[in-house]
Short mmCIF file of C-alpha atoms and ligand atoms in Angstrom, two decimals:
data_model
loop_
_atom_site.label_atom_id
_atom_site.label_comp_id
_atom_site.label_asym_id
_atom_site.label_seq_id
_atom_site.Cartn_x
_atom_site.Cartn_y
_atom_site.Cartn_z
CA UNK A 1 17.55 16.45 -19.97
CA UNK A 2 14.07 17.17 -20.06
CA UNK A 3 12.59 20.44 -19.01
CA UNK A 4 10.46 20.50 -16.31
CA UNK A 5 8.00 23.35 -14.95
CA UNK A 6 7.37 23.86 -11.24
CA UNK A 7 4.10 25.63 -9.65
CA UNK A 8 3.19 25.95 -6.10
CA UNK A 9 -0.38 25.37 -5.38
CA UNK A 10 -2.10 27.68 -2.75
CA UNK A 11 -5.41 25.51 -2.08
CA UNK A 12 -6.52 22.24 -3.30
CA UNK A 13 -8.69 23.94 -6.34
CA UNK A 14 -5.69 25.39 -7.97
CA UNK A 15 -3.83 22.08 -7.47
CA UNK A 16 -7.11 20.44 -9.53
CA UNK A 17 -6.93 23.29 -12.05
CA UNK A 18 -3.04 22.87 -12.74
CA UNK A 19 -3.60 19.48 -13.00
CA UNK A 20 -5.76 19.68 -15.63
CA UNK A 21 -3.09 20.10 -18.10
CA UNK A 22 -1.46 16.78 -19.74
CA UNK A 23 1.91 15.56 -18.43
CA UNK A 24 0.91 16.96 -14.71
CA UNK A 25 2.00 15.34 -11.54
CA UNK A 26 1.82 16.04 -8.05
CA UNK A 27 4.24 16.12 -6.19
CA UNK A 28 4.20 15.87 -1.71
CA UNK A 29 7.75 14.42 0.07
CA UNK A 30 9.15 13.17 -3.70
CA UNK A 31 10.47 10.19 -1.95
CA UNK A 32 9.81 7.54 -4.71
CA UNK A 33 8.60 10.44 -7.76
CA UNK A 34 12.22 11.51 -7.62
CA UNK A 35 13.98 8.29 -8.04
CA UNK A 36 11.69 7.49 -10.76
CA UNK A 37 12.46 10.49 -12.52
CA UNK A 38 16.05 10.37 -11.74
CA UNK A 39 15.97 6.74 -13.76
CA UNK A 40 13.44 8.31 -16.58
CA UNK A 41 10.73 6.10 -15.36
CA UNK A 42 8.75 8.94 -14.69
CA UNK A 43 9.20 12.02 -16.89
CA UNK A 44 6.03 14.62 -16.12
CA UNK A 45 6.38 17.82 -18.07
CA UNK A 46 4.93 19.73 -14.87
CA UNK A 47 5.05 19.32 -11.16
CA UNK A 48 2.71 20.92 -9.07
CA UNK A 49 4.11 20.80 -5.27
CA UNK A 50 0.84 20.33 -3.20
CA UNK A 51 3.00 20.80 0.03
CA UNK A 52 1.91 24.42 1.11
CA UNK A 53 -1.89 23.17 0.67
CA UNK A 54 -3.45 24.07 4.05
CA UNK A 55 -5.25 21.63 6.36
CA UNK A 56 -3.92 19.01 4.72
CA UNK A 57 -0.96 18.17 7.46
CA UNK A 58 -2.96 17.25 10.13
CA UNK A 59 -4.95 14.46 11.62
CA UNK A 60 -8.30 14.96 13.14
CA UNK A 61 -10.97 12.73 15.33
CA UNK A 62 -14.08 11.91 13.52
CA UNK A 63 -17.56 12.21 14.75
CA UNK A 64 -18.40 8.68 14.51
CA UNK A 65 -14.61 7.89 16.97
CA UNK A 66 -12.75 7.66 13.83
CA UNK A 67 -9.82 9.29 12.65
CA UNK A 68 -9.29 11.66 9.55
CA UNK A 69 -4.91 11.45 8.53
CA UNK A 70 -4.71 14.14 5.80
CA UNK A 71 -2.79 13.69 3.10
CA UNK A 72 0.33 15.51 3.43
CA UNK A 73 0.72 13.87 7.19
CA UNK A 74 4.67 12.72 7.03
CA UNK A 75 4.21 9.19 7.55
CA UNK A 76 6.60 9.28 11.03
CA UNK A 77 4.09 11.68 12.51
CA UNK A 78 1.10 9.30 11.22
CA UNK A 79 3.19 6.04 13.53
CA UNK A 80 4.06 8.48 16.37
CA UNK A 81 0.94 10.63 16.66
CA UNK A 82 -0.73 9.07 20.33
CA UNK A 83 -4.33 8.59 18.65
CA UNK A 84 -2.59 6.35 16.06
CA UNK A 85 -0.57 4.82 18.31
CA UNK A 86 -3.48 4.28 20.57
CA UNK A 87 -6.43 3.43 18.80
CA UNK A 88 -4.65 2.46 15.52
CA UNK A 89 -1.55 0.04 16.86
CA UNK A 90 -1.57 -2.07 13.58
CA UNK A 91 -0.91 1.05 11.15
CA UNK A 92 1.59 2.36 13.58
CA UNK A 93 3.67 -0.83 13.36
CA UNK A 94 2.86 -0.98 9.65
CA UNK A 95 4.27 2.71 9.16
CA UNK A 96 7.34 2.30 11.51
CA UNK A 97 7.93 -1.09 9.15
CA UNK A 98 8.60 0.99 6.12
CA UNK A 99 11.47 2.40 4.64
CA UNK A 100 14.06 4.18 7.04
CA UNK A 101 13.63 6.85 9.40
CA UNK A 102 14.91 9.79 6.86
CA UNK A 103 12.39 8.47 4.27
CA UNK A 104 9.82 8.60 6.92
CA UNK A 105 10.29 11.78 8.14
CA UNK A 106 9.82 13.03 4.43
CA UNK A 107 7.55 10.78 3.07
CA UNK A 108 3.43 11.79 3.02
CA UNK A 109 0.73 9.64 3.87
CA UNK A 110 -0.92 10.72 0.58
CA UNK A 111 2.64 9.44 -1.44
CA UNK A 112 2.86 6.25 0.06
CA UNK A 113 -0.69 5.56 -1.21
CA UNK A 114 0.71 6.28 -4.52
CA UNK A 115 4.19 4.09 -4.45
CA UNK A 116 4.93 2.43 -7.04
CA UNK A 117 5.88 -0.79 -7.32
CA UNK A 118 9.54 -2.30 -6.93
CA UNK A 119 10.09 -4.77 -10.16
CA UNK A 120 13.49 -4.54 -11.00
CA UNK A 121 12.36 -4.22 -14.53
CA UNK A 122 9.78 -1.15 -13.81
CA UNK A 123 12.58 0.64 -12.79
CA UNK A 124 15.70 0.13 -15.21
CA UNK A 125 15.20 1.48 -18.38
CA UNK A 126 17.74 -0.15 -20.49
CA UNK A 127 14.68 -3.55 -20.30
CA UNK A 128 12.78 -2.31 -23.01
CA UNK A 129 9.41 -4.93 -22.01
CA UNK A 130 7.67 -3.72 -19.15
CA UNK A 131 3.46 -3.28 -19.60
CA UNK A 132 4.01 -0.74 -16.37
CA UNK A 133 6.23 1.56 -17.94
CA UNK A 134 5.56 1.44 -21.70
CA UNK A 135 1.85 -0.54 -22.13
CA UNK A 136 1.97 -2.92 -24.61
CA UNK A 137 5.48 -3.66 -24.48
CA UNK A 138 5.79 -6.86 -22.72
CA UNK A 139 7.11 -8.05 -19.34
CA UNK A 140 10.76 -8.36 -18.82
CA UNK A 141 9.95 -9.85 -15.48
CA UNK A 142 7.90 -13.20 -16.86
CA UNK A 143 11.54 -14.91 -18.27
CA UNK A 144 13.64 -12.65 -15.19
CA UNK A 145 14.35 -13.17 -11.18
CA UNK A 146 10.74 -13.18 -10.49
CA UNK A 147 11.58 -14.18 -6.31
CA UNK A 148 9.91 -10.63 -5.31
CA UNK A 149 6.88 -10.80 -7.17
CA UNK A 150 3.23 -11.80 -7.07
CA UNK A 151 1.80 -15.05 -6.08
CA UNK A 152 -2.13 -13.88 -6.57
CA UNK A 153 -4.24 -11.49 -8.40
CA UNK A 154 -1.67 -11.34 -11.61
CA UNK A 155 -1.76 -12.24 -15.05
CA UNK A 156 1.09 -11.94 -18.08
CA UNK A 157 0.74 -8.32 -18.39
CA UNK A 158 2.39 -7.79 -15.43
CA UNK A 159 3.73 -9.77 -12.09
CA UNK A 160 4.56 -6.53 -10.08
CA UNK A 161 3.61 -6.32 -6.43
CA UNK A 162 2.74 -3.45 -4.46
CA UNK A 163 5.69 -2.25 -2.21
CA UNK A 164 3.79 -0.55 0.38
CA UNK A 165 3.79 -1.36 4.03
CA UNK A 166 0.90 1.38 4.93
CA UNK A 167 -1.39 0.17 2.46
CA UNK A 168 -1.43 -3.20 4.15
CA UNK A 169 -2.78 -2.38 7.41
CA UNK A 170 -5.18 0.51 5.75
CA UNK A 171 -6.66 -2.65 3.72
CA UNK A 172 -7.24 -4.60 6.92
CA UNK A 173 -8.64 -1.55 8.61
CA UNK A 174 -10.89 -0.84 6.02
CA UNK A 175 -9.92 2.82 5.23
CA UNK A 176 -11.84 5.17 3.10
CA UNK A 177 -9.59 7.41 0.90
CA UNK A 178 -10.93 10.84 -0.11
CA UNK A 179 -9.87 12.93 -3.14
CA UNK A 180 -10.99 16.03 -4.66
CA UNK A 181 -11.10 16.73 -8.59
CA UNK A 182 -12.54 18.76 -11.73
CA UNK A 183 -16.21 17.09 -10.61
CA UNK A 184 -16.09 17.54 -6.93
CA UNK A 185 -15.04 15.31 -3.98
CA UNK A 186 -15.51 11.57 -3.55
CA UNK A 187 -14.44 8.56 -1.71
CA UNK A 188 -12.87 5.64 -2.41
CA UNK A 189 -13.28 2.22 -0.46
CA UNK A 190 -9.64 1.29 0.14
CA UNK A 191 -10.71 -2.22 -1.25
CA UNK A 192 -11.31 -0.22 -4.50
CA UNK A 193 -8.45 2.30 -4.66
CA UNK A 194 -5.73 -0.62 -6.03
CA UNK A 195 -5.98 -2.15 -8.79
CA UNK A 196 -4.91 -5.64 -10.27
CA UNK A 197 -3.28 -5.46 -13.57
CA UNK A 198 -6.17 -6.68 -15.37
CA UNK A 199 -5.27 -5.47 -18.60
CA UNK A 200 -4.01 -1.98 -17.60
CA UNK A 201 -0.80 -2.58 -15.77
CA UNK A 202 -0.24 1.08 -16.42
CA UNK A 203 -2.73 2.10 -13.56
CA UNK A 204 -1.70 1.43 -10.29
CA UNK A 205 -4.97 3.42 -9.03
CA UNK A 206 -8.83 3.59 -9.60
CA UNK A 207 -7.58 7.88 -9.65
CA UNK A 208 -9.17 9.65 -11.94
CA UNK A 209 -6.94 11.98 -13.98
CA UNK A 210 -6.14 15.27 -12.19
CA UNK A 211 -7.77 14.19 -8.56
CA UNK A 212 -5.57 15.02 -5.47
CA UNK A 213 -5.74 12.78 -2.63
CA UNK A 214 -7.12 15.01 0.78
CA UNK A 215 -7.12 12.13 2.84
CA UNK A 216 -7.52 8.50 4.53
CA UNK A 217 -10.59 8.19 6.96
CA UNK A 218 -10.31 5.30 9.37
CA UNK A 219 -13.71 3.54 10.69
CA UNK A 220 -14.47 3.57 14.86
CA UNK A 221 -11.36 1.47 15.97
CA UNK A 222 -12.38 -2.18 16.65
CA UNK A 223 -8.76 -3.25 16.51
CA UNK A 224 -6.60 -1.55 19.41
CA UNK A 225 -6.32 -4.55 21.84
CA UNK A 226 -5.73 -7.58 19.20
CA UNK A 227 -3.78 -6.73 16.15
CA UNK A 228 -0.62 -7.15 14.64
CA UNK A 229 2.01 -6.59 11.51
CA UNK A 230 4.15 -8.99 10.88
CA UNK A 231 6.75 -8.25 7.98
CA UNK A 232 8.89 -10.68 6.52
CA UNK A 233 12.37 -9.32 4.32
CA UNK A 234 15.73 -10.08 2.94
CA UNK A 235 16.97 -8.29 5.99
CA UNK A 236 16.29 -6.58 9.19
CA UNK A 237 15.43 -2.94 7.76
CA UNK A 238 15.46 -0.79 4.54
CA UNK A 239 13.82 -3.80 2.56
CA UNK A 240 10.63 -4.61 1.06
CA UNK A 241 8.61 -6.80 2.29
CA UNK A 242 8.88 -10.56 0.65
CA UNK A 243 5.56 -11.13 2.62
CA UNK A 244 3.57 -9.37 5.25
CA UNK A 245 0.39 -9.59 7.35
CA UNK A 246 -1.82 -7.32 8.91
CA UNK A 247 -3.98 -9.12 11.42
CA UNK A 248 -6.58 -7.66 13.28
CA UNK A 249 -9.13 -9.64 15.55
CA UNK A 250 -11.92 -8.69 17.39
CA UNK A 251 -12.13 -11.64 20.43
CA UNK A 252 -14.53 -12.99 22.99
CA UNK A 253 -12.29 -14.69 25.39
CA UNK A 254 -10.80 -16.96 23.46
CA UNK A 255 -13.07 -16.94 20.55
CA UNK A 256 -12.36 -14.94 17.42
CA UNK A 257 -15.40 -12.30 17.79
CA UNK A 258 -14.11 -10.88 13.78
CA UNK A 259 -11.18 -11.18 11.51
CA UNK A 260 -9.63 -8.80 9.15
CA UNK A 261 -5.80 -10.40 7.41
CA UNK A 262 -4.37 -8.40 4.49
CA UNK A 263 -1.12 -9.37 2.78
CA UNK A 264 1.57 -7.25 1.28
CA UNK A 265 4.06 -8.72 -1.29
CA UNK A 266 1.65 -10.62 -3.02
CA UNK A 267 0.25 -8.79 -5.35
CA UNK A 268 -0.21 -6.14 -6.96
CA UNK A 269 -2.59 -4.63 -4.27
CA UNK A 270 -2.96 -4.83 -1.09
CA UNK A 271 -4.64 -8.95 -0.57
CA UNK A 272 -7.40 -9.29 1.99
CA UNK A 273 -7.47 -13.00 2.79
CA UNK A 274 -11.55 -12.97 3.35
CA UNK A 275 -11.86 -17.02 2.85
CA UNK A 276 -8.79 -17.07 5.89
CA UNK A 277 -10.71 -14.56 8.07
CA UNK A 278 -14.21 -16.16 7.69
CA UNK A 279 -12.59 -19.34 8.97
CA UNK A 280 -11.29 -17.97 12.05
CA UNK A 281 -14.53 -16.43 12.91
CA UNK A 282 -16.24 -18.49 15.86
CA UNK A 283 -13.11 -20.37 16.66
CA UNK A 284 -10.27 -20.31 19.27
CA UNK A 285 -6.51 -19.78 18.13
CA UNK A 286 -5.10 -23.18 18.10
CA UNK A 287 -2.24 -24.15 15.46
CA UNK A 288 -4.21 -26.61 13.24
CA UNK A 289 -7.34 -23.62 12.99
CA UNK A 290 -4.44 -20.96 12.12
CA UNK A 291 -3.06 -23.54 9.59
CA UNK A 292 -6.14 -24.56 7.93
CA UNK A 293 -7.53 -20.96 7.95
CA UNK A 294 -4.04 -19.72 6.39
CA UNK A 295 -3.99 -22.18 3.58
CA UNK A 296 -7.11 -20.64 2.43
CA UNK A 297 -5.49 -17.55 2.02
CA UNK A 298 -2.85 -18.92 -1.11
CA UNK A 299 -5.46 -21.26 -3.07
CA UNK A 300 -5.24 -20.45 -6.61
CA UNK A 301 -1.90 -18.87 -6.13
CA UNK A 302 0.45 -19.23 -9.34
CA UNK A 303 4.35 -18.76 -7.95
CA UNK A 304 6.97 -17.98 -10.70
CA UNK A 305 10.32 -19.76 -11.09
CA UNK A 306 12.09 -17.64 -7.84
CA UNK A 307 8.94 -17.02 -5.67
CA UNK A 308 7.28 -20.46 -4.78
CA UNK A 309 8.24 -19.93 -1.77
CA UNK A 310 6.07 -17.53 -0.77
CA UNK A 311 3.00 -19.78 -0.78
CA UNK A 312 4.80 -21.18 2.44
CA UNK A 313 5.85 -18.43 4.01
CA UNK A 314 2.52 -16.30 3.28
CA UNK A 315 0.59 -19.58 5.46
CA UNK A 316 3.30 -19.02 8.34
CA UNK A 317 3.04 -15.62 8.46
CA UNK A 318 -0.44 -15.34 8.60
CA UNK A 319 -0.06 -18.06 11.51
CA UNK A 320 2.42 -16.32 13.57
CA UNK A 321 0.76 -13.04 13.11
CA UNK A 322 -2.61 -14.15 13.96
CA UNK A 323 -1.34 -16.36 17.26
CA UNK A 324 0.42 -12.59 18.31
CA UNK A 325 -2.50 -10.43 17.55
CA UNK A 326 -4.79 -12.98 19.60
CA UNK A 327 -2.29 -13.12 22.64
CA UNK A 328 -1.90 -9.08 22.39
CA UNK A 329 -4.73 -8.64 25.30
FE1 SF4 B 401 6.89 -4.21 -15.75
FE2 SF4 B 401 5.06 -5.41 -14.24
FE3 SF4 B 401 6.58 -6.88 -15.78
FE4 SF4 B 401 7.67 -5.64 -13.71
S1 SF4 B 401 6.18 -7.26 -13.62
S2 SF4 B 401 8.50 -5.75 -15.78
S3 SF4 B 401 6.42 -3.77 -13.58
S4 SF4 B 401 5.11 -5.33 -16.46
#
């Protein structure tokens, strides 16, 4: 058994300052850095519980008719909270989508931005290849069941997809995330704060080493009246998604006013479909505009042995979710 040290942190600067030691790791709800270190994927020599950190539990209107969800929001508050619910429909469904209620109820808004994927192989230790857990080793997954992994965005190094159901809708609501560390505060586009494995599987995260995450800003909502998250799984709840969509229109009448489509289960970040939204732009919601718009969405998609099928289902999904967030009014 390895031995582990535990410090509370009073304030976010003595959370940056413990952090600044090697083998450091935050820890909110613990709902996925547990398991991990339960299975010896993870194995920090220091956990520094960020969950008495004031001001960090709440969520707060913006100046500009935004909202401000702090980090250490429980992610059942974020989908229940009325402003959310209100103004923010599409990351209400996207929360209530995810995991079970128990998980939910413990789970932070900050933690879910940090999930890690679900590759079989990530997780059990007795595969020795996986680039995500040991760089450089190899990737179990490229000769294994490969029917939950990406379609887009990946590469040899590593075929992992991003498990999230949050991140989705934050990607199609074009969320800021905010973090404080040894240099100050910053934020991060949320089209920035994934990564594809490129040739660092190892980082899931443009994070700098030893910066806390203090919050996700949403823009002005654009979204309330047309959006929807459609999530496709092995079964009915307590799975992860095999595809999902986050659709979010803007509409004149019947004419698509904007677009914003993000997919989950794709890759190995959150996938805005920008070619798919562009062609819905100007154009009424009938099946063969949804169809052709959707297929732009999968070009240069390269399935694996199990997951072809997702290049399908990804173009339905997108359809049906679309057609539901344009009938929403
Ligand atoms: Fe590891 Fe990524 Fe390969 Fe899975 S797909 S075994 S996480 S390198």
């Amino acid at each position: 058994m390895d031995a582990i040290s535990y410090q509370r942190a009073a304030d976010i600067g003595s959370a940056i300052q413990a952090a600044s030691q090697p083998g450091t790791v935050f820890i909110g709800g613990g709902t996925n850095l547990l398991d991990l270190m339960k299975g010896g994927v993870a194995r920090p020599v220091r956990l520094v519980d960020i969950t008495h950190i004031g001001g960090l539990d709440t969520i707060t209107a913006l100046p500009d008719g935004g909202l401000r969800i702090g980090a250490l929001v429980r992610n059942s508050d974020a989908a229940n909270h009325a402003w959310v619910r209100e103004r923010y429909p599409l990351l209400s469904q996207a929360f209530l989508a995810g995991a079970s209620a128990q998980l939910r109820n413990m789970a932070t808004v900050g933690g879910n931005l940090m999930q890690r994927t679900r590759c079989y192989y990530f997780y059990d230790t007795a595969f020795p290849q996986c680039n995500k857990r040991k760089p450089g080793s190899g990737c179990a997954a490229l000769e294994g069941n490969t029917r939950i992994h990406a379609i887009l965005g990946a590469n040899d190094q590593c075929i992992a997809t991003n498990p999230s159901d949050m991140n989705v809708a934050l990607a199609a609501l074009d969320a800021v995330v905010r973090v404080s560390g040894r240099d100050g505060e910053r934020t991060i586009p949320f089209a920035q704060f994934h990564r594809l494995p490129g040739d660092r599987p190892d980082l899931d995260t443009t994070l700098l080493p030893g910066e806390l995450i203090t919050s996700v800003d949403l823009p002005p909502p654009l979204f309330a009246a047309h959006s929807k998250y459609l999530k496709v799984r092995d079964r009915a709840s307590y799975a992860f998604a095999l595809v999902s969509v986050a659709a979010a229109l803007q509409m004149d009448g019947n004419t698509v006013k904007s677009a914003r489509i993000a997919l989950g289960g794709v890759a190995h970040k959150p996938w805005r479909a920008k070619a798919t939204e562009a062609a819905l732009v100007g154009r009424t919601l009938d099946r063969s505009t949804l169809q052709n718009a959707a297929a732009l969405a999968v070009q240069g998609a390269k399935p694996r042995r199990d997951n072809a099928f997702k290049v399908t289902l990804a173009q339905r999904a997108i359809v049906r979710a679309v057609e539901q967030a344009g009938g929403a009014a």
